[in-house]
Tab-separated table of C-alpha atoms in Angstrom:
chain	number	residue	atom	x	y	z
S	1	UNK	CA	2.902	35.205	60.343
S	2	UNK	CA	5.738	36.152	57.973
S	3	UNK	CA	5.923	39.235	55.790
S	4	UNK	CA	8.949	39.565	53.475
S	5	UNK	CA	10.308	43.068	52.891
S	6	UNK	CA	13.245	42.436	50.521
S	7	UNK	CA	13.536	39.047	48.787
S	8	UNK	CA	10.097	37.775	47.761
S	9	UNK	CA	8.321	40.968	48.772
S	10	UNK	CA	5.256	42.331	47.048
S	11	UNK	CA	2.116	40.985	45.451
S	12	UNK	CA	3.873	40.630	42.092
S	13	UNK	CA	6.243	37.987	43.425
S	14	UNK	CA	3.467	36.099	45.206
S	15	UNK	CA	1.271	36.011	42.101
S	16	UNK	CA	4.168	34.774	39.963
S	17	UNK	CA	6.114	32.421	42.236
S	18	UNK	CA	3.720	31.818	45.108
S	19	UNK	CA	4.441	32.616	48.779
S	20	UNK	CA	8.169	32.530	49.434
S	21	UNK	CA	9.354	29.554	51.451
S	22	UNK	CA	6.181	27.484	50.884
S	23	UNK	CA	6.785	25.771	47.546
S	24	UNK	CA	5.100	22.607	46.374
S	25	UNK	CA	6.910	19.316	46.600
S	26	UNK	CA	8.653	18.353	43.369
S	27	UNK	CA	8.346	21.825	41.814
S	28	UNK	CA	11.362	24.090	41.761
S	29	UNK	CA	11.964	27.593	40.512
S	30	UNK	CA	9.636	30.570	40.532
S	31	UNK	CA	6.680	29.153	38.599
S	32	UNK	CA	4.230	28.215	41.355
S	33	UNK	CA	2.050	31.335	41.315
S	34	UNK	CA	-1.447	31.817	40.009
S	35	UNK	CA	-0.302	33.961	37.058
S	36	UNK	CA	2.004	31.228	35.736
S	37	UNK	CA	-0.742	28.655	36.297
S	38	UNK	CA	-3.173	30.689	34.206
S	39	UNK	CA	-0.577	31.092	31.458
S	40	UNK	CA	0.031	27.329	31.486
S	41	UNK	CA	-3.718	26.841	31.119
S	42	UNK	CA	-3.704	29.163	28.104
S	43	UNK	CA	-0.837	27.144	26.613
S	44	UNK	CA	-2.923	23.986	26.919
S	45	UNK	CA	-5.874	25.760	25.281
S	46	UNK	CA	-3.584	26.846	22.439
S	47	UNK	CA	-2.535	23.224	21.885
S	48	UNK	CA	-6.191	22.185	21.846
S	49	UNK	CA	-7.066	24.899	19.340
S	50	UNK	CA	-4.171	23.846	17.096
S	51	UNK	CA	-5.345	20.220	17.183
S	52	UNK	CA	-8.891	21.286	16.295
S	53	UNK	CA	-7.560	23.398	13.432
S	54	UNK	CA	-5.539	20.483	12.067
S	55	UNK	CA	-8.581	18.214	12.349
S	56	UNK	CA	-10.775	20.672	10.440
S	57	UNK	CA	-8.050	21.006	7.809
S	58	UNK	CA	-7.829	17.232	7.393
S	59	UNK	CA	-11.620	16.909	7.187
S	60	UNK	CA	-11.927	19.593	4.515
S	61	UNK	CA	-9.098	18.108	2.463
S	62	UNK	CA	-10.634	14.645	2.816
S	63	UNK	CA	-13.952	16.101	1.640
S	64	UNK	CA	-12.377	17.424	-1.553
S	65	UNK	CA	-10.574	14.132	-2.112
S	66	UNK	CA	-13.926	12.360	-1.859
S	67	UNK	CA	-15.381	14.856	-4.338
S	68	UNK	CA	-12.447	14.184	-6.675
S	69	UNK	CA	-12.931	10.423	-6.369
S	70	UNK	CA	-16.554	10.745	-7.508
S	71	UNK	CA	-15.575	13.013	-10.403
S	72	UNK	CA	-12.869	10.626	-11.569
S	73	UNK	CA	-15.332	7.760	-11.360
S	74	UNK	CA	-17.897	9.658	-13.447
S	75	UNK	CA	-15.199	10.504	-15.986
S	76	UNK	CA	-14.151	6.879	-16.339
S	77	UNK	CA	-17.779	5.756	-16.645
S	78	UNK	CA	-18.297	8.181	-19.535
S	79	UNK	CA	-15.039	6.983	-21.117
S	80	UNK	CA	-16.132	3.341	-20.676
S	81	UNK	CA	-19.495	4.043	-22.286
S	82	UNK	CA	-17.811	5.780	-25.226
S	83	UNK	CA	-15.397	2.868	-25.636
S	84	UNK	CA	-18.296	0.415	-25.433
S	85	UNK	CA	-20.195	2.263	-28.152
S	86	UNK	CA	-17.080	2.373	-30.359
S	87	UNK	CA	-16.453	-1.361	-29.874
S	88	UNK	CA	-20.057	-2.248	-30.704
S	89	UNK	CA	-19.885	-0.216	-33.886
S	90	UNK	CA	-16.538	-1.801	-34.813
S	91	UNK	CA	-17.859	-5.278	-34.018
S	92	UNK	CA	-20.922	-4.670	-36.186
S	93	UNK	CA	-18.715	-3.522	-39.060
S	94	UNK	CA	-16.511	-6.584	-38.640
S	95	UNK	CA	-19.485	-8.940	-38.813
S	96	UNK	CA	-20.802	-7.034	-41.844
S	97	UNK	CA	-17.553	-7.625	-43.710
S	98	UNK	CA	-15.953	-4.254	-43.045
S	99	UNK	CA	-16.239	-0.826	-44.569
S	100	UNK	CA	-13.919	1.726	-46.049
S	101	UNK	CA	-10.899	2.556	-43.835
S	102	UNK	CA	-11.876	-0.261	-41.462
S	103	UNK	CA	-9.496	-3.037	-40.504
S	104	UNK	CA	-10.066	-6.085	-38.296
S	105	UNK	CA	-7.382	-4.720	-35.998
S	106	UNK	CA	-9.631	-1.750	-35.274
S	107	UNK	CA	-12.155	-4.035	-33.581
S	108	UNK	CA	-9.410	-5.569	-31.429
S	109	UNK	CA	-8.095	-2.122	-30.536
S	110	UNK	CA	-11.595	-0.958	-29.585
S	111	UNK	CA	-12.031	-4.050	-27.406
S	112	UNK	CA	-8.682	-3.397	-25.771
S	113	UNK	CA	-9.747	0.175	-25.020
S	114	UNK	CA	-13.064	-1.117	-23.610
S	115	UNK	CA	-11.407	-3.402	-21.078
S	116	UNK	CA	-8.892	-0.696	-20.206
S	117	UNK	CA	-11.667	1.742	-19.335
S	118	UNK	CA	-13.584	-0.983	-17.492
S	119	UNK	CA	-10.586	-1.625	-15.234
S	120	UNK	CA	-10.288	2.118	-14.591
S	121	UNK	CA	-13.972	2.233	-13.619
S	122	UNK	CA	-13.435	-0.557	-11.109
S	123	UNK	CA	-10.312	1.116	-9.737
S	124	UNK	CA	-11.950	4.529	-9.323
S	125	UNK	CA	-14.979	2.926	-7.658
S	126	UNK	CA	-12.643	1.385	-5.100
S	127	UNK	CA	-11.007	4.796	-4.622
S	128	UNK	CA	-14.438	6.193	-3.699
S	129	UNK	CA	-14.830	3.628	-0.930
S	130	UNK	CA	-11.328	4.352	0.344
S	131	UNK	CA	-11.888	8.115	0.362
S	132	UNK	CA	-15.263	7.709	2.081
S	133	UNK	CA	-13.746	5.469	4.766
S	134	UNK	CA	-11.048	8.066	5.415
S	135	UNK	CA	-13.668	10.806	5.669
S	136	UNK	CA	-15.820	8.716	8.023
S	137	UNK	CA	-12.849	8.067	10.285
S	138	UNK	CA	-12.059	11.780	10.546
S	139	UNK	CA	-15.625	12.864	11.362
S	140	UNK	CA	-16.236	9.950	13.736
S	141	UNK	CA	-18.849	8.064	11.709
S	142	UNK	CA	-19.083	4.258	11.631
S	143	UNK	CA	-17.350	2.613	8.736
S	144	UNK	CA	-20.603	1.109	7.451
S	145	UNK	CA	-24.020	2.430	8.459
S	146	UNK	CA	-25.973	1.645	5.303
S	147	UNK	CA	-25.611	5.164	3.913
S	148	UNK	CA	-23.459	6.713	1.200
S	149	UNK	CA	-21.693	10.024	1.694
S	150	UNK	CA	-21.511	12.132	-1.442
S	151	UNK	CA	-20.302	15.748	-1.455
S	152	UNK	CA	-22.918	18.297	-2.479
S	153	UNK	CA	-20.763	21.453	-2.546
S	154	UNK	CA	-18.929	22.159	-5.774
S	155	UNK	CA	-15.386	23.529	-5.606
S	156	UNK	CA	-14.681	27.189	-6.241
S	157	UNK	CA	-13.798	27.840	-9.876
S	158	UNK	CA	-13.555	31.641	-9.714
S	159	UNK	CA	-10.207	33.351	-9.354
S	160	UNK	CA	-9.300	34.240	-5.776
S	161	UNK	CA	-6.721	36.999	-5.392
S	162	UNK	CA	-5.912	37.690	-1.720
S	163	UNK	CA	-3.939	40.700	-0.518
S	164	UNK	CA	-0.456	39.786	0.700
S	165	UNK	CA	-0.112	42.482	3.364
S	166	UNK	CA	-3.523	41.772	4.850
S	167	UNK	CA	-2.942	38.016	4.896
S	168	UNK	CA	0.454	38.409	6.543
S	169	UNK	CA	-1.012	40.715	9.188
S	170	UNK	CA	-3.821	38.266	9.926
S	171	UNK	CA	-1.350	35.404	10.182
S	172	UNK	CA	0.865	37.275	12.654
S	173	UNK	CA	-2.207	38.026	14.777
S	174	UNK	CA	-4.242	34.807	14.557
S	175	UNK	CA	-1.700	31.986	14.223
S	176	UNK	CA	-2.027	29.845	17.326
S	177	UNK	CA	1.654	28.856	17.238
S	178	UNK	CA	2.715	32.490	17.548
S	179	UNK	CA	0.175	33.116	20.288
S	180	UNK	CA	1.452	30.133	22.248
S	181	UNK	CA	5.058	31.258	21.914
S	182	UNK	CA	4.127	34.760	23.071
S	183	UNK	CA	2.475	33.232	26.132
S	184	UNK	CA	5.677	31.305	26.781
S	185	UNK	CA	7.728	34.502	26.501
S	186	UNK	CA	5.389	36.312	28.893
S	187	UNK	CA	5.714	33.466	31.391
S	188	UNK	CA	9.513	33.611	31.232
S	189	UNK	CA	9.457	37.392	31.663
S	190	UNK	CA	7.399	37.040	34.831
S	191	UNK	CA	9.644	34.277	36.145
S	192	UNK	CA	12.720	36.400	35.521
S	193	UNK	CA	11.070	39.265	37.410
S	194	UNK	CA	10.418	36.985	40.385
S	195	UNK	CA	13.902	35.465	40.223
S	196	UNK	CA	15.449	38.947	40.281
S	197	UNK	CA	13.675	39.579	43.583
S	198	UNK	CA	15.534	36.628	45.114
S	199	UNK	CA	18.912	38.281	44.484
S	200	UNK	CA	18.207	40.556	47.477
S	201	UNK	CA	18.858	39.658	51.128
S	202	UNK	CA	16.067	38.001	53.077
S	203	UNK	CA	14.439	40.372	55.593
S	204	UNK	CA	11.131	39.172	57.033
S	205	UNK	CA	8.862	40.467	59.752
S	206	UNK	CA	7.881	37.391	61.769
S	207	UNK	CA	5.380	36.979	64.552
S	208	UNK	CA	3.604	34.112	66.240
S	209	UNK	CA	1.066	33.449	68.983
S	210	UNK	CA	0.732	30.124	70.775
S	211	UNK	CA	-1.865	28.862	73.232
S	212	UNK	CA	-0.290	26.379	75.677
S	213	UNK	CA	-1.711	23.902	78.126
S	214	UNK	CA	0.446	22.276	80.860
S	215	UNK	CA	-0.486	19.613	83.356
S	216	UNK	CA	0.414	16.302	84.921
S	217	UNK	CA	-2.671	14.810	83.360
S	218	UNK	CA	-4.581	15.521	80.207
S	219	UNK	CA	-7.895	15.922	82.029
S	220	UNK	CA	-8.529	16.149	85.751
S	221	UNK	CA	-11.317	17.362	88.033
S	222	UNK	CA	-8.938	19.574	90.045
S	223	UNK	CA	-6.167	21.895	88.991
S	224	UNK	CA	-4.000	21.873	92.112
S	225	UNK	CA	-0.938	19.720	91.780
S	226	UNK	CA	0.526	20.393	95.238
S	227	UNK	CA	3.744	21.772	93.788
S	228	UNK	CA	3.088	24.978	91.858
S	229	UNK	CA	0.980	27.912	92.932
S	230	UNK	CA	-0.810	28.066	89.569
S	231	UNK	CA	-1.830	24.458	89.636
S	232	UNK	CA	-0.648	22.437	86.641
S	233	UNK	CA	-2.540	19.238	87.308
S	234	UNK	CA	-4.923	19.360	84.277
S	235	UNK	CA	-3.636	20.246	80.791
S	236	UNK	CA	-7.130	21.113	79.566
S	237	UNK	CA	-7.679	23.236	82.648
S	238	UNK	CA	-4.618	25.417	82.085
S	239	UNK	CA	-5.459	25.576	78.376
S	240	UNK	CA	-8.921	26.963	79.122
S	241	UNK	CA	-7.564	29.353	81.761
S	242	UNK	CA	-5.496	30.925	78.958
S	243	UNK	CA	-2.612	31.787	81.376
S	244	UNK	CA	0.247	30.066	79.586
S	245	UNK	CA	0.029	31.729	76.153
S	246	UNK	CA	3.207	32.862	74.387
S	247	UNK	CA	3.908	35.243	71.533
S	248	UNK	CA	6.882	36.389	69.516
S	249	UNK	CA	7.508	39.272	67.165
S	250	UNK	CA	10.680	40.404	65.461
S	251	UNK	CA	12.786	40.579	62.358
S	252	UNK	CA	14.561	37.729	60.622
S	253	UNK	CA	17.499	38.513	58.346
S	254	UNK	CA	19.539	36.130	56.202
S	255	UNK	CA	21.897	36.655	53.301
S	256	UNK	CA	23.766	33.914	51.438
S	257	UNK	CA	27.310	34.758	50.403
S	258	UNK	CA	27.507	35.768	46.759
S	259	UNK	CA	23.872	34.886	45.901
S	260	UNK	CA	25.263	32.368	43.431
S	261	UNK	CA	22.122	30.224	43.284
S	262	UNK	CA	19.830	33.236	42.801
S	263	UNK	CA	22.031	34.802	40.111
S	264	UNK	CA	22.362	31.443	38.330
S	265	UNK	CA	18.567	31.169	38.262
S	266	UNK	CA	18.261	34.667	36.783
S	267	UNK	CA	20.872	33.917	34.104
S	268	UNK	CA	19.148	30.645	33.237
S	269	UNK	CA	15.821	32.421	32.776
S	270	UNK	CA	17.479	35.137	30.684
S	271	UNK	CA	18.986	32.487	28.401
S	272	UNK	CA	15.616	30.744	28.088
S	273	UNK	CA	13.929	34.061	27.386
S	274	UNK	CA	16.449	34.928	24.664
S	275	UNK	CA	15.933	31.504	23.104
S	276	UNK	CA	12.135	31.897	23.228
S	277	UNK	CA	12.333	35.279	21.504
S	278	UNK	CA	14.595	33.817	18.815
S	279	UNK	CA	12.121	30.967	18.331
S	280	UNK	CA	9.293	33.501	17.958
S	281	UNK	CA	11.268	35.369	15.320
S	282	UNK	CA	11.931	32.126	13.445
S	283	UNK	CA	8.260	31.162	13.673
S	284	UNK	CA	7.205	34.506	12.234
S	285	UNK	CA	9.638	33.935	9.376
S	286	UNK	CA	8.175	30.460	8.836
S	287	UNK	CA	4.680	31.954	8.751
S	288	UNK	CA	5.673	34.324	5.956
S	289	UNK	CA	7.326	31.465	4.049
S	290	UNK	CA	4.227	29.270	4.377
S	291	UNK	CA	2.036	32.105	3.152
S	292	UNK	CA	4.353	32.738	0.202
S	293	UNK	CA	4.211	29.061	-0.802
S	294	UNK	CA	0.416	29.109	-0.492
S	295	UNK	CA	0.188	32.195	-2.718
S	296	UNK	CA	2.332	30.401	-5.302
S	297	UNK	CA	0.107	27.318	-5.104
S	298	UNK	CA	-2.994	29.460	-5.593
S	299	UNK	CA	-1.596	31.077	-8.728
S	300	UNK	CA	-0.221	27.825	-10.126
S	301	UNK	CA	-3.327	25.719	-9.502
S	302	UNK	CA	-5.702	28.339	-10.901
S	303	UNK	CA	-3.625	28.722	-14.067
S	304	UNK	CA	-3.385	24.933	-14.375
S	305	UNK	CA	-7.138	24.563	-13.914
S	306	UNK	CA	-7.776	27.138	-16.646
S	307	UNK	CA	-5.416	25.380	-19.055
S	308	UNK	CA	-6.889	21.963	-18.296
S	309	UNK	CA	-10.408	23.307	-18.794
S	310	UNK	CA	-9.473	24.683	-22.207
S	311	UNK	CA	-7.786	21.373	-22.973
S	312	UNK	CA	-10.979	19.557	-21.950
S	313	UNK	CA	-13.088	21.676	-24.290
S	314	UNK	CA	-10.633	21.142	-27.157
S	315	UNK	CA	-10.516	17.384	-26.507
S	316	UNK	CA	-14.309	17.190	-26.495
S	317	UNK	CA	-14.449	19.062	-29.810
S	318	UNK	CA	-11.782	16.722	-31.169
S	319	UNK	CA	-13.866	13.660	-30.253
S	320	UNK	CA	-16.925	15.116	-31.961
S	321	UNK	CA	-14.997	15.790	-35.191
S	322	UNK	CA	-13.275	12.404	-35.300
S	323	UNK	CA	-16.518	10.635	-34.494
S	324	UNK	CA	-18.153	12.308	-37.484
S	325	UNK	CA	-15.213	11.326	-39.694
S	326	UNK	CA	-15.362	7.715	-38.523
S	327	UNK	CA	-19.072	7.600	-39.224
S	328	UNK	CA	-18.381	8.998	-42.696
S	329	UNK	CA	-15.582	6.483	-43.225
S	330	UNK	CA	-12.913	9.105	-43.917
S	331	UNK	CA	-10.597	8.133	-41.048
S	332	UNK	CA	-9.694	5.103	-38.984
S	333	UNK	CA	-11.084	4.106	-35.605
S	334	UNK	CA	-7.645	4.499	-34.036
S	335	UNK	CA	-7.860	8.295	-34.181
S	336	UNK	CA	-11.247	8.279	-32.433
S	337	UNK	CA	-10.026	5.962	-29.672
S	338	UNK	CA	-6.999	8.186	-29.089
S	339	UNK	CA	-9.259	11.225	-28.947
S	340	UNK	CA	-11.533	9.534	-26.386
S	341	UNK	CA	-8.528	8.644	-24.237
S	342	UNK	CA	-7.268	12.221	-24.460
S	343	UNK	CA	-10.722	13.529	-23.469
S	344	UNK	CA	-10.813	11.348	-20.346
S	345	UNK	CA	-7.274	12.404	-19.403
S	346	UNK	CA	-8.093	16.099	-19.921
S	347	UNK	CA	-11.230	15.894	-17.773
S	348	UNK	CA	-9.328	14.021	-15.062
S	349	UNK	CA	-6.539	16.589	-14.946
S	350	UNK	CA	-9.040	19.441	-14.866
S	351	UNK	CA	-10.782	18.133	-11.771
S	352	UNK	CA	-7.452	17.312	-10.133
S	353	UNK	CA	-6.214	20.859	-10.637
S	354	UNK	CA	-9.574	22.306	-9.528
S	355	UNK	CA	-9.485	20.317	-6.283
S	356	UNK	CA	-5.846	21.306	-5.758
S	357	UNK	CA	-6.899	24.939	-6.198
S	358	UNK	CA	-9.555	24.612	-3.483
S	359	UNK	CA	-7.107	22.824	-1.185
S	360	UNK	CA	-4.734	25.762	-1.691
S	361	UNK	CA	-7.530	28.140	-0.624
S	362	UNK	CA	-8.048	25.988	2.455
S	363	UNK	CA	-4.326	26.080	3.203
S	364	UNK	CA	-4.348	29.866	2.908
S	365	UNK	CA	-6.946	30.108	5.674
S	366	UNK	CA	-5.054	27.517	7.692
S	367	UNK	CA	-1.737	29.355	7.554
S	368	UNK	CA	-3.500	32.671	8.209
S	369	UNK	CA	-5.020	31.221	11.363
S	370	UNK	CA	-8.595	31.879	10.187
S	371	UNK	CA	-9.590	28.350	9.171
S	372	UNK	CA	-11.924	27.880	12.144
S	373	UNK	CA	-13.708	31.167	11.451
S	374	UNK	CA	-13.903	30.351	7.735
S	375	UNK	CA	-15.658	27.060	8.532
S	376	UNK	CA	-17.831	28.623	11.265
S	377	UNK	CA	-16.175	26.594	14.015
S	378	UNK	CA	-15.947	28.314	17.402
S	379	UNK	CA	-14.335	27.067	20.599
S	380	UNK	CA	-16.422	27.645	23.716
S	381	UNK	CA	-15.885	26.976	27.396
S	382	UNK	CA	-18.302	24.542	28.949
S	383	UNK	CA	-20.591	25.185	31.880
S	384	UNK	CA	-19.171	25.623	35.368
S	385	UNK	CA	-20.519	23.962	38.509
S	386	UNK	CA	-23.784	25.397	39.920
S	387	UNK	CA	-21.945	26.543	43.055
S	388	UNK	CA	-19.719	28.793	40.944
S	389	UNK	CA	-22.751	30.527	39.439
S	390	UNK	CA	-24.238	31.043	42.900
S	391	UNK	CA	-21.008	32.590	44.153
S	392	UNK	CA	-20.849	34.840	41.096
S	393	UNK	CA	-24.386	36.079	41.766
S	394	UNK	CA	-23.552	36.836	45.411
S	395	UNK	CA	-20.386	38.713	44.461
S	396	UNK	CA	-22.232	40.685	41.785
S	397	UNK	CA	-24.958	41.556	44.300
S	398	UNK	CA	-22.317	42.728	46.787
S	399	UNK	CA	-20.633	44.909	44.167
S	400	UNK	CA	-23.905	46.662	43.402
S	401	UNK	CA	-23.810	48.210	46.903
S	402	UNK	CA	-20.249	49.476	46.552
S	403	UNK	CA	-19.034	52.948	45.630
S	404	UNK	CA	-16.873	53.261	42.542
S	405	UNK	CA	-13.264	54.205	43.266
S	406	UNK	CA	-12.043	55.627	39.975
S	407	UNK	CA	-8.508	56.334	41.207
S	408	UNK	CA	-7.775	52.728	42.104
S	409	UNK	CA	-5.621	50.690	39.753
S	410	UNK	CA	-4.751	47.030	39.586
S	411	UNK	CA	-1.196	45.832	40.020
S	412	UNK	CA	0.312	44.301	38.005
S	413	UNK	CA	-1.353	45.867	34.996
S	414	UNK	CA	-3.439	43.557	32.753
S	415	UNK	CA	-1.295	42.156	29.957
S	416	UNK	CA	-3.970	40.387	27.862
S	417	UNK	CA	-7.424	41.138	26.521
S	418	UNK	CA	-10.561	39.659	28.063
S	419	UNK	CA	-10.567	36.678	25.706
S	420	UNK	CA	-9.114	35.058	22.621
S	421	UNK	CA	-9.231	37.031	19.416
S	422	UNK	CA	-12.368	36.189	17.521
S	423	UNK	CA	-12.440	32.408	17.898
S	424	UNK	CA	-13.048	31.548	21.555
S	425	UNK	CA	-15.935	32.578	23.754
S	426	UNK	CA	-17.905	31.355	26.747
S	427	UNK	CA	-20.760	28.917	26.307
S	428	UNK	CA	-24.026	30.226	27.828
S	429	UNK	CA	-25.362	28.443	30.866
S	430	UNK	CA	-28.093	25.857	30.587
S	431	UNK	CA	-31.473	27.496	30.130
S	432	UNK	CA	-29.961	30.867	29.241
S	433	UNK	CA	-31.122	32.631	26.103
S	434	UNK	CA	-28.805	34.464	23.739
């Protein structure tokens, strides 16, 4: 038995660094306690949550890219059909000998526009397959299962005006990178506390008790050896007689000169702690910068979507007017073909800006740290082994017979809440109802 009273004394040191003098092989420092192990587990969970968040972000962005691919394909199909109708009308006029303001070059130009739109239709159709393959890869679906994935949710077209102060506060609370760095800082603070304890001299209360067995033989039917009065002929016999036990009790004191190793460890942890706090400050600054860029993207993409929508309406009106003039023979076919091309370009840019606006909304939730909640994704712990549930029931039953001691307090004081903020819970056991 060994009980330290100076260096390594107290439950705080044992929980942080483990029992003094009994470290694990290959592990140095003061990071072998249960508290540091639990913090390391939380760091791993933070990495897992960040990976899940990035996956959800990629899936949502891939979804909108698939939506955009379908919209661009529909736009090019409409443009191809308009070009086909214009070419047929021009070809009919050419075979009829022409009309007023019609030239043979108009038919060639209309045919050129037809094949241009046809190539764009083929290209955008291929883009649909590429976007769908990317989406299938992200969600874990086979590349070809005989089904077609087509988005059913339309993007948000209404103006979204978030509050800067609220978003910044949520980001500083929910961002998993900041939470992980704070865990790292807390771990270094505990390690520094334990390392400071090692700068004291070593004073331990030591005691031991030993049961001995002496004999000429390991096992014998008689104990007399003919030499000693006690009879040390059988080792098992003297062991069972319990006459040769020994015990020790005392104090053990040791003090290295200068404590250079202990002080060097404390200084190293202080440097690492200062660096970790500086990294946290830089990360918080990066969070504010990312939010600021996202706010700018929201404003820019919404304004661009509005302008492109108005351009789309104007281009559609322009096509209607020029089509009427061409039918009346008051203008050339070139103006109508240019108007149709402008209409397709305006519609394409509108949907591009609308998708970019929704991606910016997604990025806002991502940089706020609320993307999982926004998409109704929750991280849960899986079931434990049945033995653990049985032990929990027995401990709960034992606590029901206890008397509350209101003046007791736990040491060290709890430094975290009971669980993650908002996004992580515990999965109910099999057969349990919620």
